[in-house]
Backbone as a ProteinNet text record, in pm:
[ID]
protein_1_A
[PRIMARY]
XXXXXXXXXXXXXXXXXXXXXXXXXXXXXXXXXXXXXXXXXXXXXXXXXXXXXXXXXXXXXXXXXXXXXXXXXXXXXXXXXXXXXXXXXXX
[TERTIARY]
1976.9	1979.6	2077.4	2161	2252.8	2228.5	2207.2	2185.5	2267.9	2327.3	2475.7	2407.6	2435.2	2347.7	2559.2	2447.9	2586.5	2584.6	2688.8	2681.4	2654.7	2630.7	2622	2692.8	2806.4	2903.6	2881.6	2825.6	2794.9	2900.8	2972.5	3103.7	2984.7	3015.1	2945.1	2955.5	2922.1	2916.9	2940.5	2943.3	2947.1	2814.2	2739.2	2627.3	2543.6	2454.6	2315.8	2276.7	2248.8	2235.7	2099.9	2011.1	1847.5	1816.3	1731.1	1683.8	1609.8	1622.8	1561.4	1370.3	1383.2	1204.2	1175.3	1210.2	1209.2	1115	1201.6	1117.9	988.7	954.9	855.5	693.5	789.5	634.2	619.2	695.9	690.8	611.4	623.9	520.7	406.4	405.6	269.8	182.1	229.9	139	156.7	207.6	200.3	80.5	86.7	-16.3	-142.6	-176.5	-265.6	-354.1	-272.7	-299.3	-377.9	-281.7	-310.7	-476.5	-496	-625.8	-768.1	-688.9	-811.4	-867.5	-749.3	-778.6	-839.6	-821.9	-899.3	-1041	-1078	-1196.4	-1234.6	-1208	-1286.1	-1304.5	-1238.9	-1310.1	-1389.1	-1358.1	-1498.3	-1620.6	-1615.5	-1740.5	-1759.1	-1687.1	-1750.2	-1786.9	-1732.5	-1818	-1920.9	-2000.2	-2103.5	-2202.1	-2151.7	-2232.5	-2295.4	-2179.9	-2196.4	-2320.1	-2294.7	-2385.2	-2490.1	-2556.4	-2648.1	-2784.2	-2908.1	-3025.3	-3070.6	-2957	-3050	-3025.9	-3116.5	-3105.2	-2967	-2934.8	-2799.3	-2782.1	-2877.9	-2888.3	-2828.5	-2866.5	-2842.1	-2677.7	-2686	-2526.1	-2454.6	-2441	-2334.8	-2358.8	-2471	-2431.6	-2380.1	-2392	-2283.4	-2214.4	-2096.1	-2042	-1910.4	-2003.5	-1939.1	-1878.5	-1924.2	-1948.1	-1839.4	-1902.6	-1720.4	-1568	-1616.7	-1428.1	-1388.1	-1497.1	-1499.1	-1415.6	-1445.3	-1441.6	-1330.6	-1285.4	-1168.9	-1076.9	-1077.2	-966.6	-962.7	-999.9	-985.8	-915.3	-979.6	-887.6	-778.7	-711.3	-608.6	-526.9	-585.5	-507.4	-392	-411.4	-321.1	-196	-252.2	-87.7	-36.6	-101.7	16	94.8	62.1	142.4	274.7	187.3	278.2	432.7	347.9	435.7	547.9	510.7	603.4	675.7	667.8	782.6	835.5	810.7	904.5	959	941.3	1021.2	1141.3	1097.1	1161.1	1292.2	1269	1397.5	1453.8	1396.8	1470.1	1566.6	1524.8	1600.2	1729.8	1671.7	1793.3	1902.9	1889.3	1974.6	2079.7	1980.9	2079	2205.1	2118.2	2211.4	2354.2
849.3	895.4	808.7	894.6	781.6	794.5	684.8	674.1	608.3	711.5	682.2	563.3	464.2	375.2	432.9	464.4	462.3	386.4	329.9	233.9	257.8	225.5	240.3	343.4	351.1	437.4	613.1	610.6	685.4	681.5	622.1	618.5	592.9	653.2	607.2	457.8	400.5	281.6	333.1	212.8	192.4	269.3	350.2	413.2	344.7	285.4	228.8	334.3	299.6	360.6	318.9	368	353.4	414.1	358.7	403.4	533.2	652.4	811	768.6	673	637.6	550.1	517.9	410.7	469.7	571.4	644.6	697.2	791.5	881.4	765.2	610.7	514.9	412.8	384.5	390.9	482.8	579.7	645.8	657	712.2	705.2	540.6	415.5	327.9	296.7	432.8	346	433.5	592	677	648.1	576.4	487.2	411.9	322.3	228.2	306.4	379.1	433.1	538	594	650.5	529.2	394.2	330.4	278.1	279.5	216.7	307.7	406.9	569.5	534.1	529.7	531	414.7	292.5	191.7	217.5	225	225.2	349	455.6	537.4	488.5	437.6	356.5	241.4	194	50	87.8	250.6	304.4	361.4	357.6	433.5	320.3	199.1	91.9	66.2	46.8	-9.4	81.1	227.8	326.2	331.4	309.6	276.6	262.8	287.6	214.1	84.3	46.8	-39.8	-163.1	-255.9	-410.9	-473.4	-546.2	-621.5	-714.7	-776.8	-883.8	-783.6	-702.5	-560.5	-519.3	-506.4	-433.6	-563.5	-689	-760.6	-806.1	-782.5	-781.2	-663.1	-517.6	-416.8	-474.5	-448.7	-480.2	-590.7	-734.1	-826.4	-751.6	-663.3	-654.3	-526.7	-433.7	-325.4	-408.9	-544.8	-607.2	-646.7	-662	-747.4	-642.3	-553	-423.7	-366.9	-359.9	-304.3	-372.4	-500.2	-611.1	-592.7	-583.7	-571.9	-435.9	-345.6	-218.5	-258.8	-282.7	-306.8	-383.8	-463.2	-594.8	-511.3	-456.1	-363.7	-312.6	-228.6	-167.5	-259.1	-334.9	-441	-492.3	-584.8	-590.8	-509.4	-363.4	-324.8	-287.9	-260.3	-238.3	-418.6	-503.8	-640	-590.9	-572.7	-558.7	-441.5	-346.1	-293.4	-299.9	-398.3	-443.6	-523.3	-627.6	-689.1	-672	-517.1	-486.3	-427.9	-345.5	-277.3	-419.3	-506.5	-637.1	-655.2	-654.9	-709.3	-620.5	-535	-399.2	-389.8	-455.9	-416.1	-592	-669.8	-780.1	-773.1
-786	-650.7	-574.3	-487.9	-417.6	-273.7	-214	-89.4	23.2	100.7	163.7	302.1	401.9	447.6	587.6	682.6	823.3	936.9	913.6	1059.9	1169.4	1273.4	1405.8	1457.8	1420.9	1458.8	1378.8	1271.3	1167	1096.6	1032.8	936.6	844.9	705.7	616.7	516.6	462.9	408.1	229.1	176	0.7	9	-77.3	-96.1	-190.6	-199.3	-289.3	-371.2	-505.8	-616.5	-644.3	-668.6	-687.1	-795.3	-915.8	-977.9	-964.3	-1027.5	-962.6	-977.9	-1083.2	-1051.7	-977.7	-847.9	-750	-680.8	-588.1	-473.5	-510.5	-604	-643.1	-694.7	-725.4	-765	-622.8	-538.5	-413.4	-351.4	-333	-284.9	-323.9	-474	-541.6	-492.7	-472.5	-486.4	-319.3	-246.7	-76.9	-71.2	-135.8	-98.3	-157.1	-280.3	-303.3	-211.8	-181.8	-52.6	30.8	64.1	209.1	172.1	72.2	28.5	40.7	-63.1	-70.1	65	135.3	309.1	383.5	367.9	475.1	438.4	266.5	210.3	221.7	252.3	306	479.5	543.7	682.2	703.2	634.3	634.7	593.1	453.1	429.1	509	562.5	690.1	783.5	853.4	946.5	913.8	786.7	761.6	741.4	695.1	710.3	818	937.1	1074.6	1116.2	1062.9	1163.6	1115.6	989.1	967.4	1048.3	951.7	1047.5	989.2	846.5	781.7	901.7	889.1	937.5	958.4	993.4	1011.5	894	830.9	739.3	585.8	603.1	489	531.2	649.8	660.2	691.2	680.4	657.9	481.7	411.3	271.8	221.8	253.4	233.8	274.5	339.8	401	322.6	301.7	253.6	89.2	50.7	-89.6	-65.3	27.4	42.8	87.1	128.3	139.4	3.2	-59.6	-191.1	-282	-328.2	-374	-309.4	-175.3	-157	-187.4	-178.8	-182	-370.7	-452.3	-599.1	-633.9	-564.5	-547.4	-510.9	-446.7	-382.7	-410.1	-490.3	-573.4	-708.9	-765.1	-863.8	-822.6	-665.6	-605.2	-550	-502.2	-408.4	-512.5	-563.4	-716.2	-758.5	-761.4	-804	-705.9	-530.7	-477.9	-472.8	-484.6	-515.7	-605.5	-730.8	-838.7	-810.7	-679.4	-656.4	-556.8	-487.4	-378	-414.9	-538.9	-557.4	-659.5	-729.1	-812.1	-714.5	-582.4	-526.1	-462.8	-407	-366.4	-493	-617.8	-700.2	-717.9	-692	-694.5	-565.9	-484.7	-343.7	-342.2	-397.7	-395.9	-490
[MASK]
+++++++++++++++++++++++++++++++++++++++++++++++++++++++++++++++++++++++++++++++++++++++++++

């Protein structure tokens, strides 16, 4: 995929060359993200609303950050090694 980058002026520039599987796992692991994050604050608002006790909903609670943050630990990752070839590419 080539991606033309225009100055201020819009003259176009040297164009960046990207791997064609760049964009498509970029997305896949932003739209990831962005799923496991919808589905945690839904479940933290279902905690909060709760009738259980407070002593109960800050151990949910503690245990859904726990659990999201492990979820979440895989794409970030992955989105790094793709931040970071996209970096070596552009250098």
């Amino acid at each position: 995929m080539i991606i033309a980058n225009k100055s201020l002026a819009g003259e176009a520039r040297v164009p960046r060359l990207y791997p064609s599987d760049i964009r498509p796992r970029l997305q896949a692991t932003l739209a990831a993200l962005a799923d496991l994050d919808f589905a945690f604050e839904s479940d933290l608002e279902t905690i909060k609303k709760s009738a259980a006790d407070d002593g109960l909903k800050r151990q949910a609670m503690a245990r859904l950050h726990e659990h999201h943050h492990e979820r979440r630990a895989p794409h970030l990752q992955q989105l790094a090694k793709l931040e970071q070839r996209i970096r070596a590419l552009a250098a």
